[in-house]
GROMACS .gro file of C-alpha atoms in nm:
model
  446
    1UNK     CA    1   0.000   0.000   0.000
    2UNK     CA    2   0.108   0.354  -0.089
    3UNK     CA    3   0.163   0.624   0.117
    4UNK     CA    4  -0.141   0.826  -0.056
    5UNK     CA    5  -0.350   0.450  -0.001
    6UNK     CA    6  -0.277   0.473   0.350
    7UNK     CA    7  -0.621   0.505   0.542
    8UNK     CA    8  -0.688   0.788   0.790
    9UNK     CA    9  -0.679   0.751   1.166
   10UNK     CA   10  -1.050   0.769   1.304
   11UNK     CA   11  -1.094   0.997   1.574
   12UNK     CA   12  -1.101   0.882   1.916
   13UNK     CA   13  -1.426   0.880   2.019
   14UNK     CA   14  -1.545   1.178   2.257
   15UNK     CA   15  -1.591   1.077   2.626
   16UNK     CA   16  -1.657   1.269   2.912
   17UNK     CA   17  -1.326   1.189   3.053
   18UNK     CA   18  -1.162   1.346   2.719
   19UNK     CA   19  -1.335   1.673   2.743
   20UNK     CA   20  -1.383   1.747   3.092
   21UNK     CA   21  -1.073   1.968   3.131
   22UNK     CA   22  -1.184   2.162   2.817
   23UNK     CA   23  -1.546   2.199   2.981
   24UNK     CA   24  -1.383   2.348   3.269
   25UNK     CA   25  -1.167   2.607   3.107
   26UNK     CA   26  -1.432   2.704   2.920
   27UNK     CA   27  -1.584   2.779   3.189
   28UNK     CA   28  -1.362   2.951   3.370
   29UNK     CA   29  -1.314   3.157   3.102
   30UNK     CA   30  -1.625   3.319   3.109
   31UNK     CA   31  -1.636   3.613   3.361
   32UNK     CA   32  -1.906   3.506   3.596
   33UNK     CA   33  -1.737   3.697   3.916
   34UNK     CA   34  -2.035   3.783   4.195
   35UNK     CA   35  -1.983   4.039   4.387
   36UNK     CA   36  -2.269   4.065   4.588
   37UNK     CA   37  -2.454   4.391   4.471
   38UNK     CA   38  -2.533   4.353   4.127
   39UNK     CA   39  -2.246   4.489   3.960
   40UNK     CA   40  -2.105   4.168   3.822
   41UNK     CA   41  -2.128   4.042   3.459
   42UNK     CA   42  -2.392   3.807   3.563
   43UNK     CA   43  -2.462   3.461   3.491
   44UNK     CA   44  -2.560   3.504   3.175
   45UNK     CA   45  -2.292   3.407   2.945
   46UNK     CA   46  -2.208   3.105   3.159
   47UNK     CA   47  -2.535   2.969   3.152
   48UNK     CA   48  -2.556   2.981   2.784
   49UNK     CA   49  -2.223   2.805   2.726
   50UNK     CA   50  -2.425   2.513   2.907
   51UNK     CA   51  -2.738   2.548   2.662
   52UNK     CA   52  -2.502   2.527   2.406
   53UNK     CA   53  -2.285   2.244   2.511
   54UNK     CA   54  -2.631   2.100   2.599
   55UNK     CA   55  -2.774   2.185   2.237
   56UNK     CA   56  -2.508   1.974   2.068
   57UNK     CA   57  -2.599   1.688   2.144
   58UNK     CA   58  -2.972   1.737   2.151
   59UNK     CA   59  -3.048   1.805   2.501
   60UNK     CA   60  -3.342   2.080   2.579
   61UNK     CA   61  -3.339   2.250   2.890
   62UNK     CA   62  -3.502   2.531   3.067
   63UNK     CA   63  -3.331   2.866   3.090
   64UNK     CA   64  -3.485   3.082   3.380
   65UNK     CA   65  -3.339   3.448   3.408
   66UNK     CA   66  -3.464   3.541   3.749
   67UNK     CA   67  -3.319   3.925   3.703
   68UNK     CA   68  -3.123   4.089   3.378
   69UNK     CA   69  -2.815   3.860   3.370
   70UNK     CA   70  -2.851   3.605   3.604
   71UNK     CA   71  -2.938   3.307   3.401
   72UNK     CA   72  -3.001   2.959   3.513
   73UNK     CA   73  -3.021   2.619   3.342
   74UNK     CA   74  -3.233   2.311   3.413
   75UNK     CA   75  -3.288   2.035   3.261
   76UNK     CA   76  -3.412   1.661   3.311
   77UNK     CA   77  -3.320   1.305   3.252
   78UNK     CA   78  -3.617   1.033   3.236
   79UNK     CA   79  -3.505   0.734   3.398
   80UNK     CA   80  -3.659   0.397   3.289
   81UNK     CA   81  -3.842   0.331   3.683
   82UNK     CA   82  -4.031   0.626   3.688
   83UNK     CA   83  -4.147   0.455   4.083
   84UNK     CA   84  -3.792   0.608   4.171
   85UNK     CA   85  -3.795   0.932   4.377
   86UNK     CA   86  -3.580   1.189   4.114
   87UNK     CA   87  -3.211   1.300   4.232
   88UNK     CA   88  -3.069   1.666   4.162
   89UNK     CA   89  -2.717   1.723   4.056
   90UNK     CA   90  -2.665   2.085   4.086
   91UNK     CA   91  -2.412   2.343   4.063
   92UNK     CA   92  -2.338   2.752   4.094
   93UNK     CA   93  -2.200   2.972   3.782
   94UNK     CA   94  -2.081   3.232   3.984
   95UNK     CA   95  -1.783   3.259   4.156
   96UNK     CA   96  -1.628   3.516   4.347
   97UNK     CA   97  -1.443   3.811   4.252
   98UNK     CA   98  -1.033   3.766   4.167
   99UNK     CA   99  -0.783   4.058   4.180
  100UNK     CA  100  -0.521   3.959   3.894
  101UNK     CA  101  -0.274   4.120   4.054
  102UNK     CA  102  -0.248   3.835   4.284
  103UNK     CA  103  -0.242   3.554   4.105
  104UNK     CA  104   0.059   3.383   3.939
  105UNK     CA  105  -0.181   3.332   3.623
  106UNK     CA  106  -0.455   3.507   3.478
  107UNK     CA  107  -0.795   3.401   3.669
  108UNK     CA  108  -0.988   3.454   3.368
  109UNK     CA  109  -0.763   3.236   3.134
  110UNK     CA  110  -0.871   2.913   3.211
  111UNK     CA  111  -0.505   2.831   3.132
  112UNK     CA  112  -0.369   2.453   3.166
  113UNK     CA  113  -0.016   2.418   3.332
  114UNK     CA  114   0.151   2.147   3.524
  115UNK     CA  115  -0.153   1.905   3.521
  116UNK     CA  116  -0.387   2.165   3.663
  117UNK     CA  117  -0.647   2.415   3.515
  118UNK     CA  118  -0.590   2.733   3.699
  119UNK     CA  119  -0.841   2.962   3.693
  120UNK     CA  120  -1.123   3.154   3.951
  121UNK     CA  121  -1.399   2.854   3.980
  122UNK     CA  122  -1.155   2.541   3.913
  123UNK     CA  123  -1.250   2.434   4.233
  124UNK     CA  124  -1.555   2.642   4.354
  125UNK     CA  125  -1.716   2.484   4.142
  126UNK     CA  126  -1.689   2.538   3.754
  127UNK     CA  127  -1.501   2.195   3.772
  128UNK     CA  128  -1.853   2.017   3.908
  129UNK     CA  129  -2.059   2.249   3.633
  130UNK     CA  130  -1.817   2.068   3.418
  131UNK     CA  131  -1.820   1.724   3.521
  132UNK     CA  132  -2.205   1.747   3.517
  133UNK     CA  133  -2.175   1.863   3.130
  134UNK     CA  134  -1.951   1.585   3.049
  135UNK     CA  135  -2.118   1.322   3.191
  136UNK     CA  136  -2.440   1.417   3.062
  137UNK     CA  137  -2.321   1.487   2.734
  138UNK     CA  138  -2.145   1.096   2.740
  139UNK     CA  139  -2.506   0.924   2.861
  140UNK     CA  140  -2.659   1.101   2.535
  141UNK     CA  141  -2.466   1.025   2.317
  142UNK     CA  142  -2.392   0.660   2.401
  143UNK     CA  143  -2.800   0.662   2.447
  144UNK     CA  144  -2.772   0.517   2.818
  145UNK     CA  145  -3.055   0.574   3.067
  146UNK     CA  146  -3.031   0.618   3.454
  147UNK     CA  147  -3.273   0.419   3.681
  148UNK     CA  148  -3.436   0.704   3.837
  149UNK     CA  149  -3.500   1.074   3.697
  150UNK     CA  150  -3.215   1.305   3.705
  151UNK     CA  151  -3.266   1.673   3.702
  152UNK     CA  152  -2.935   1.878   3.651
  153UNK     CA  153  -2.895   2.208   3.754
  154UNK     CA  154  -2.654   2.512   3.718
  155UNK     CA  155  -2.784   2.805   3.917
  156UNK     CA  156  -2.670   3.149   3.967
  157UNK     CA  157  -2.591   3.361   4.304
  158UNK     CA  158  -2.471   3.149   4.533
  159UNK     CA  159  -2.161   3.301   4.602
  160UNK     CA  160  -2.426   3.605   4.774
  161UNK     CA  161  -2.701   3.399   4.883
  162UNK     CA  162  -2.899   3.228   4.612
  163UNK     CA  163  -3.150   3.526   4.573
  164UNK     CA  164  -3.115   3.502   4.205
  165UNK     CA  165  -3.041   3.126   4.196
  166UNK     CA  166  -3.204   2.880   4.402
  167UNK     CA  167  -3.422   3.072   4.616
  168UNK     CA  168  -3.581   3.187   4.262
  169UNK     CA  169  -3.573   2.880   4.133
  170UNK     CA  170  -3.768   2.682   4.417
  171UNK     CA  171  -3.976   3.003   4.497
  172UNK     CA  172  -4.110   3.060   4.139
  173UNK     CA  173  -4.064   2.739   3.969
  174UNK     CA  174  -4.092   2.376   4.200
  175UNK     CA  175  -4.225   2.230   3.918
  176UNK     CA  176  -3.928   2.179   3.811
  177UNK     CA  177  -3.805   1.964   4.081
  178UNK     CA  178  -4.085   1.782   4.126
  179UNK     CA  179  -4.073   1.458   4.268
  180UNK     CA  180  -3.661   1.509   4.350
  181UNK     CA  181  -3.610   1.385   4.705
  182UNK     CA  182  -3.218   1.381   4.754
  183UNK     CA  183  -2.959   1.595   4.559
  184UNK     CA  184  -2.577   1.595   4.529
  185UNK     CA  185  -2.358   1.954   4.485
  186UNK     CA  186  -2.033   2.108   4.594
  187UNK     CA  187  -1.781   2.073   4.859
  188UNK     CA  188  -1.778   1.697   4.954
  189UNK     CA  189  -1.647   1.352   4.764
  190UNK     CA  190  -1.261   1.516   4.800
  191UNK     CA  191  -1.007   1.276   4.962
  192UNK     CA  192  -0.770   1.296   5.199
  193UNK     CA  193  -0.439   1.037   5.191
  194UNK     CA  194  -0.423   0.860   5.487
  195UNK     CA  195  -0.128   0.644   5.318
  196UNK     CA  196  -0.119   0.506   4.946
  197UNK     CA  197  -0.382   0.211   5.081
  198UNK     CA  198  -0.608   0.406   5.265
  199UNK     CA  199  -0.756   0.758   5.126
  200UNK     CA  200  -1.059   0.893   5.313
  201UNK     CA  201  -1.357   1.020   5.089
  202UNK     CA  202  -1.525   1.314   5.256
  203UNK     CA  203  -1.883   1.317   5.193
  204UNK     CA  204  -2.091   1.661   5.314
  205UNK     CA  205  -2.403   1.571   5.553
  206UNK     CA  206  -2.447   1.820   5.781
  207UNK     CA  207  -2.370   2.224   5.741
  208UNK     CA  208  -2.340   2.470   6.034
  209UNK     CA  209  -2.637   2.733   6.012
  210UNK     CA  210  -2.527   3.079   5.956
  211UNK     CA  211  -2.590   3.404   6.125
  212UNK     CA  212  -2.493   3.766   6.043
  213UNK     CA  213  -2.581   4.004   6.256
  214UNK     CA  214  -2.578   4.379   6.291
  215UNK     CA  215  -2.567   4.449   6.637
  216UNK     CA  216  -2.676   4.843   6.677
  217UNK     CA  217  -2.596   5.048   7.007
  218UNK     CA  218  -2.768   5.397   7.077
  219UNK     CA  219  -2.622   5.669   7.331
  220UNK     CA  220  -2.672   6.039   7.338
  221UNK     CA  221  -2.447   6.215   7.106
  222UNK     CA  222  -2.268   6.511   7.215
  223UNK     CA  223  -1.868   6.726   7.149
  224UNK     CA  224  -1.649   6.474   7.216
  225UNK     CA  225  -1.419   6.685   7.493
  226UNK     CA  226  -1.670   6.646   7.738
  227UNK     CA  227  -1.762   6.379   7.969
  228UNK     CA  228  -2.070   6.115   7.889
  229UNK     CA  229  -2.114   5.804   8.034
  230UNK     CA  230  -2.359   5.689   7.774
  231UNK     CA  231  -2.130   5.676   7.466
  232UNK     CA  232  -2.239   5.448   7.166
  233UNK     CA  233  -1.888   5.348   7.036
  234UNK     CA  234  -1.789   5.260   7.383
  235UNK     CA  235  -2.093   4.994   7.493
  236UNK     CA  236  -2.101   4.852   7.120
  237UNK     CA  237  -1.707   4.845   7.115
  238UNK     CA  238  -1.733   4.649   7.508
  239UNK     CA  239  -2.000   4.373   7.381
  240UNK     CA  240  -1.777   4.309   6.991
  241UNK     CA  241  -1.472   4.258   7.229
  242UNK     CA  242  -1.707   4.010   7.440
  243UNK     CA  243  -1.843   3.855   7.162
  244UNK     CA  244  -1.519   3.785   6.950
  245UNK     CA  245  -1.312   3.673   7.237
  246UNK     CA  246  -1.624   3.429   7.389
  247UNK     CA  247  -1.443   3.099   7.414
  248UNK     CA  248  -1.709   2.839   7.280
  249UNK     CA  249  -1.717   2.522   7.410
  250UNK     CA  250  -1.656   2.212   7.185
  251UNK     CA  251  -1.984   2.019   7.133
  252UNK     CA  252  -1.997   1.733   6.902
  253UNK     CA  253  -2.283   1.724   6.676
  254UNK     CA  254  -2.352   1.325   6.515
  255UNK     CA  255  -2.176   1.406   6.169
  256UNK     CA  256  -1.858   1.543   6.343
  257UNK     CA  257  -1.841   1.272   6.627
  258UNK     CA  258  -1.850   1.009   6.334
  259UNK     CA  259  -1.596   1.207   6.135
  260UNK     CA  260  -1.366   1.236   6.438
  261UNK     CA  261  -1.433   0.854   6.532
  262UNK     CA  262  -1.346   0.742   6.127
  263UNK     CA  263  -1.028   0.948   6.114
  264UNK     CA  264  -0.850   0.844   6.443
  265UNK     CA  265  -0.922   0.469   6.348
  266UNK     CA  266  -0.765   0.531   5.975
  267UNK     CA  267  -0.475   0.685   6.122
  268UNK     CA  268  -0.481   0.443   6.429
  269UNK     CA  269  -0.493   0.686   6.716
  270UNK     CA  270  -0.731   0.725   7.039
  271UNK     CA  271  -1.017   0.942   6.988
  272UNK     CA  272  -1.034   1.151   7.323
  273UNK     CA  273  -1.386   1.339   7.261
  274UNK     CA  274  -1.235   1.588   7.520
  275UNK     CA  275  -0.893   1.667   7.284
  276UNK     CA  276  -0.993   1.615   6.954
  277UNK     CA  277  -0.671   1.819   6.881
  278UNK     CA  278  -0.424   1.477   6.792
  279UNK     CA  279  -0.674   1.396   6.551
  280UNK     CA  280  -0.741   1.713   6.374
  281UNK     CA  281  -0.321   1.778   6.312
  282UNK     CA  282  -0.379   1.487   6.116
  283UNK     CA  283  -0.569   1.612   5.823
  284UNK     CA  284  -0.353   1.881   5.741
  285UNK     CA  285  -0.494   2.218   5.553
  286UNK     CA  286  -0.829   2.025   5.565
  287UNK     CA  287  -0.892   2.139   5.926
  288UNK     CA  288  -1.001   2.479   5.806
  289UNK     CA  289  -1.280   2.267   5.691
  290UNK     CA  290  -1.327   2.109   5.987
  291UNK     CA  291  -1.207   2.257   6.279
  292UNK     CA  292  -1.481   2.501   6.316
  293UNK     CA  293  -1.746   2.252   6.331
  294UNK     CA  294  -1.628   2.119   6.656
  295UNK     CA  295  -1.811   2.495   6.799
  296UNK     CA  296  -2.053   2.765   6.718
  297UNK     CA  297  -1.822   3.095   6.574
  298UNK     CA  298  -1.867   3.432   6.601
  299UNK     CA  299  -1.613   3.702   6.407
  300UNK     CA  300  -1.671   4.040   6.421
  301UNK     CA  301  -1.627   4.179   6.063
  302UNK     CA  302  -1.708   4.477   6.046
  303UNK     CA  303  -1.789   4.834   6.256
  304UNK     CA  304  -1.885   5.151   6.176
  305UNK     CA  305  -1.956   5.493   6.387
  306UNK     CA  306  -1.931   5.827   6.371
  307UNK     CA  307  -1.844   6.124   6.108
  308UNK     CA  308  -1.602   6.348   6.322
  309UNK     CA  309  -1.337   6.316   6.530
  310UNK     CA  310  -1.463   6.585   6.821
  311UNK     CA  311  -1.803   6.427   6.800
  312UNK     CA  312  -1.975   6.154   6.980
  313UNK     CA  313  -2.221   5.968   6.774
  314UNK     CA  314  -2.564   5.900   6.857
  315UNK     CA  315  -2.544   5.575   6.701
  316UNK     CA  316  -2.207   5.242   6.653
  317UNK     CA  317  -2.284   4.931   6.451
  318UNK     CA  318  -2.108   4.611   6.412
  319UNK     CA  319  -2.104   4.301   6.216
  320UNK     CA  320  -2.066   3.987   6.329
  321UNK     CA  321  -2.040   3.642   6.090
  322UNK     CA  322  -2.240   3.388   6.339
  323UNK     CA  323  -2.198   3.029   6.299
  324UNK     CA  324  -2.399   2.815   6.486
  325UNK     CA  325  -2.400   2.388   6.515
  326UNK     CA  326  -2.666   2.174   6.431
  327UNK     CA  327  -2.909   2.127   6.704
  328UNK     CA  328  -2.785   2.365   6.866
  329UNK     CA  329  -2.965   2.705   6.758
  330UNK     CA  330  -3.141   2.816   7.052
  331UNK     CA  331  -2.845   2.793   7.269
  332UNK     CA  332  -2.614   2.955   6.997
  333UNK     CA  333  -2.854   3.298   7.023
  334UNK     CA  334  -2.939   3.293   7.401
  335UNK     CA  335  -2.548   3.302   7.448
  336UNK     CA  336  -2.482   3.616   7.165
  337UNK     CA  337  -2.797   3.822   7.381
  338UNK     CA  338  -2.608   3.743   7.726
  339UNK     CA  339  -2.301   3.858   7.589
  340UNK     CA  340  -2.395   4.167   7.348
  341UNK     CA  341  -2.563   4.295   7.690
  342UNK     CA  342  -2.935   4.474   7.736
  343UNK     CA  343  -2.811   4.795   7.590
  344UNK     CA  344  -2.680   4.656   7.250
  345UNK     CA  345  -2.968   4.488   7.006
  346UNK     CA  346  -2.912   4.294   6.715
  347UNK     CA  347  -3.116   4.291   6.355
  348UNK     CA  348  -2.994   3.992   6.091
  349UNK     CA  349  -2.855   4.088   5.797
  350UNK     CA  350  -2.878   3.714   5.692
  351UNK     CA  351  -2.976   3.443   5.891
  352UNK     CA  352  -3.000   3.050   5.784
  353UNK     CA  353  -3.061   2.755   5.943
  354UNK     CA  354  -2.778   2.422   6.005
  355UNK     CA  355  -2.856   2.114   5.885
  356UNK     CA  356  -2.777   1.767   5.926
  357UNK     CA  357  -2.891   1.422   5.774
  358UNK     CA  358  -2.766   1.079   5.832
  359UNK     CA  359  -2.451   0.884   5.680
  360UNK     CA  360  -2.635   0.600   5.550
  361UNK     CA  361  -2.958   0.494   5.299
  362UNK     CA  362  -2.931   0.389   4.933
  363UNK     CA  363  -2.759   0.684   4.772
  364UNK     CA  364  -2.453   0.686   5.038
  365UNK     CA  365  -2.416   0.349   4.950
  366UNK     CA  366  -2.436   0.419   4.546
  367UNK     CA  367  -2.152   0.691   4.633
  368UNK     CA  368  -1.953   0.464   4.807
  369UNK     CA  369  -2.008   0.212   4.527
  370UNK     CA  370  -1.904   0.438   4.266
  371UNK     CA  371  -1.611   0.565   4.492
  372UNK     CA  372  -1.465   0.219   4.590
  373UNK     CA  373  -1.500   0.073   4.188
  374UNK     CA  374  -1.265   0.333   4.067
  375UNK     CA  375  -1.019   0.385   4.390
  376UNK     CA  376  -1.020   0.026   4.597
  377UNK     CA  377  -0.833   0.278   4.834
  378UNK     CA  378  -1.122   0.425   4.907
  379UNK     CA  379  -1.302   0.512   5.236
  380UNK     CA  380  -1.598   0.716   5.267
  381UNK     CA  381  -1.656   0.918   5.547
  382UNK     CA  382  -1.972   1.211   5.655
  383UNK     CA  383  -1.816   1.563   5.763
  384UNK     CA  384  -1.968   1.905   5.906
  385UNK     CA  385  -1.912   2.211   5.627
  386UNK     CA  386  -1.887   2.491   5.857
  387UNK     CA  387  -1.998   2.705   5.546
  388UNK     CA  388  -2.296   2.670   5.360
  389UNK     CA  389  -2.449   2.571   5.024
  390UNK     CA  390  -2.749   2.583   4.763
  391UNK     CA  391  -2.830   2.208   4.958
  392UNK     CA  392  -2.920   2.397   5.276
  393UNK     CA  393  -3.049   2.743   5.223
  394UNK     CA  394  -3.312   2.687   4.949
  395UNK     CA  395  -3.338   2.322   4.809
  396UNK     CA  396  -3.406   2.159   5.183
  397UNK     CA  397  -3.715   2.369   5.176
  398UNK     CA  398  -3.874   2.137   4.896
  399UNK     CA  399  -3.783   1.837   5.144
  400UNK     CA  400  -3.456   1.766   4.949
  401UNK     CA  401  -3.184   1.570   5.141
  402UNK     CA  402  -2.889   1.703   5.017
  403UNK     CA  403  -2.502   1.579   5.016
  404UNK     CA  404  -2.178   1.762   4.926
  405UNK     CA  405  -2.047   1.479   4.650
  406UNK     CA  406  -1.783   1.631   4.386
  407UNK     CA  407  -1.580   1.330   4.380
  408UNK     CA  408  -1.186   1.445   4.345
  409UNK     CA  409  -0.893   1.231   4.399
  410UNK     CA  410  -0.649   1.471   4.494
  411UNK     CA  411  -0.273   1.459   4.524
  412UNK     CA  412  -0.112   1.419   4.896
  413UNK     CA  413   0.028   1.716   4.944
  414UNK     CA  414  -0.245   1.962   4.770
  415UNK     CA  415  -0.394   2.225   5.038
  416UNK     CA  416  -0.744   2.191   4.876
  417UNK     CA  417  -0.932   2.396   5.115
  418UNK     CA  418  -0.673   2.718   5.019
  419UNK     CA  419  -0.795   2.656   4.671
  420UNK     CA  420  -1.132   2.784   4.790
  421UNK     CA  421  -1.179   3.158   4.707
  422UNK     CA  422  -0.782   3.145   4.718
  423UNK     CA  423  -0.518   3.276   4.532
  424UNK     CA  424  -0.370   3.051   4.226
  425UNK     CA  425  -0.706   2.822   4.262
  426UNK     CA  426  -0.644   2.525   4.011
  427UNK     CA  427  -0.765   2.174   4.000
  428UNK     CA  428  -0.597   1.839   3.891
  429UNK     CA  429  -0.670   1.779   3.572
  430UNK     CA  430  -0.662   1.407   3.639
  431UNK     CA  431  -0.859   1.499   3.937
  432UNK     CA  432  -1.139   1.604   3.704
  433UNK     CA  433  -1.103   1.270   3.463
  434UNK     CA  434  -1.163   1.055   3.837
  435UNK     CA  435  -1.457   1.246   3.887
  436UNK     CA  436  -1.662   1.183   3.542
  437UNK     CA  437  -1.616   0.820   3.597
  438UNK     CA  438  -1.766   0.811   3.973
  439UNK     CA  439  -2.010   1.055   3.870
  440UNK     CA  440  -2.125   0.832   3.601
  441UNK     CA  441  -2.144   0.527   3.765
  442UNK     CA  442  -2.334   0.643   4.009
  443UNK     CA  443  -2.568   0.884   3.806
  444UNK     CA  444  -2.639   0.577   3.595
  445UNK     CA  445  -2.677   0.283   3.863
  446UNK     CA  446  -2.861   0.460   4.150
   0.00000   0.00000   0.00000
């Protein structure tokens, strides 16, 4: 045979695992920076790179645009046992603002280097809004069908709340979730090397509730070289101090008593309920994650008074971020009035509640199915996010039990939880590739 007889190579065939990394930088290439008041870019742009990634291989979907800009997609999968509750696989387009100065790359580049894609959202969580794409786009075209209904989602706003996201979305259109009873999203399914046998799967159950509050303290104004014993800055200045330096006891909810009991046994060390401390130098980076769910939090953030130096205001605020443990609510805000005192009141400027749910049923064991058949190394394992997610503040309302699954096995030595709203946030590219294949096992056996 000639060289001109010489047949072409066919193309390797398109998987999910081939064009996951490309989804991703796609993504992260679109602008899609929240911050907060409005003045972003919006969702927009983002959420019609998913129609269109969607549209090519003939998948409709809904696109809800709950203010100018801030688009949303959804769209649904019949399964063939329509008896089967439906599951939601959702994820945020938004992401939070990057300074470019900062970074070693630029955020907006979606640029590949080293085995990572580096870019604002590789990790928080255009790299889920990605693996979702891919996977879906793999069960069309190959014409496979899940067991039960899936309804995928990719929301706006989350980043400030969900107002234009999910708390549209479930406010203004349920119908679209009908019938969903559990759902799967971000920050969860990560792993954690114990040694090269043993890597702990962290799966999201339970999320602290969350609590800003303005706390607002009146005195009588007046020129500030003469005496007053009823000065605003000073009695609002007294309870912040009180507040931030309150030493909160360690309580251990279910979730994080299970979390602390699985960790000390992988890395074969006592588990004094008293000293968690051993156990938590363990994990590394990771116990910014965790450590704050062993107690309710409270950081002043912000203050504000006055217009003049000589002058006394009338009026002092503060802000203070308010984390409180499931179960635990009531005690959380009887504490916060003791301390803030009778002559200091507090308003929210956001308030939502914690949530927990158990480690076990049917789709835990589907995750740790999917987990074990592509890492036998594997070891799933329920944690407490001290933050909080689209599971919590909107989608729980509809009666949806929601887990933080985004299956990532992640090198040893990578300080994941910096990656979150960090500087130089990336993701493993092979990281990504691990994740399609869980995600479709268990999308398409559950």
């Amino acid at each position: 045979m000639t060289p001109a007889e010489t047949p072409a190579e066919t193309p390797a065939a398109t998987t999910a695992e081939s064009e996951v990394a490309e989804l991703c930088a796609e993504l992260i290439r679109i602008d899609s920076s929240n911050y907060g008041d409005g003045s972003g870019p919006g969702e927009r742009a983002a959420a019609e790179a998913v129609m269109a990634r969607l549209a090519e291989v003939g998948i409709e979907a809904t696109y809800v645009e709950s203010a100018p800009g801030r688009g949303n997609v959804i769209t649904r999968v019949a399964g063939s046992d329509p008896s089967l509750p439906a599951l939601l696989v959702h994820g945020h387009l938004d992401v939070v603002p990057a300074n470019a100065a900062d970074w070693s790359v630029d955020p907006f580049a979606g640029e590949v280097r080293d085995g990572y894609i580096w870019g604002r959202g590789a990790v928080d969580m255009k790299d889920m809004d990605a693996m979702m794409l891919a996977v879906l786009r793999q069960l069309t075209r190959e014409g496979r069908r899940p067991r039960r209904d899936l309804v995928f989602a990719w929301v706006a706003d989350e980043e400030a709340g969900g107002v234009y996201g999910a708390r549209h979305l479930t406010a203004h259109h349920p119908e679209l979730f009908e019938d969903v009873t559990e759902a799967i999203s971000e920050v969860g399914g990560y792993s954690l090397e114990v040694d090269p046998s043993l890597r702990l799967y962290l799966i999201e159950t339970a999320q602290k509730g969350l609590a800003w509050m303005k706390l607002i303290a009146d005195g009588t104004a007046g020129h500030g070289s003469m005496l007053n014993s009823d000065n605003a800055v000073t009695e609002l200045a007294t309870a912040v101090a009180r507040v931030g330096a309150h030493p909160w006891p360690i309580t251990l909810t279910p979730t994080v008593r299970q979390f602390l009991t699985e960790v000390a046994d992988a890395f074969g060390i006592p588990f004094d309920e008293h000293d968690p401390q051993p156990i938590l130098d363990r994990i590394g980076p990771l116990v910014r994650f965790v450590g704050a769910t062993l107690s309710h939090t409270t950081n002043p953030t912000q203050l504000g008074a006055g217009y003049k130096s000589n002058v006394i205001p009338g009026q002092a605020t503060a802000v203070i971020d308010g984390r409180f443990l499931p179960g635990h609510e009531e005690d959380f805000f009887k504490t916060v009035d003791t301390l803030i005192g009778p002559k200091v009141r507090r308003e929210f400027v956001h308030h939502d509640i914690a949530l927990e749910t158990t480690f076990d049923g049917a789709l835990v064991e589907s995750m740790i199915a999917a987990l074990k058949a592509e890492d036998p190394a594997a070891r799933a394992v329920p944690y407490c996010m001290s933050g909080g997610t689209d599971n919590k503040t909107f989608f729980a309302d509809l009666g949806v039990r929601g887990f933080g699954f985004v299956p990532l096995r992640l090198p040893a030595d990578m300080d994941f939880a910096s990656m979150f709203h960090g500087v130089d946030e990336r993701v493993p590219v092979d990281a990504l590739q691990f994740g399609v294949r869980v995600l479709d096992r268990l999308l398409i056996n559950y």
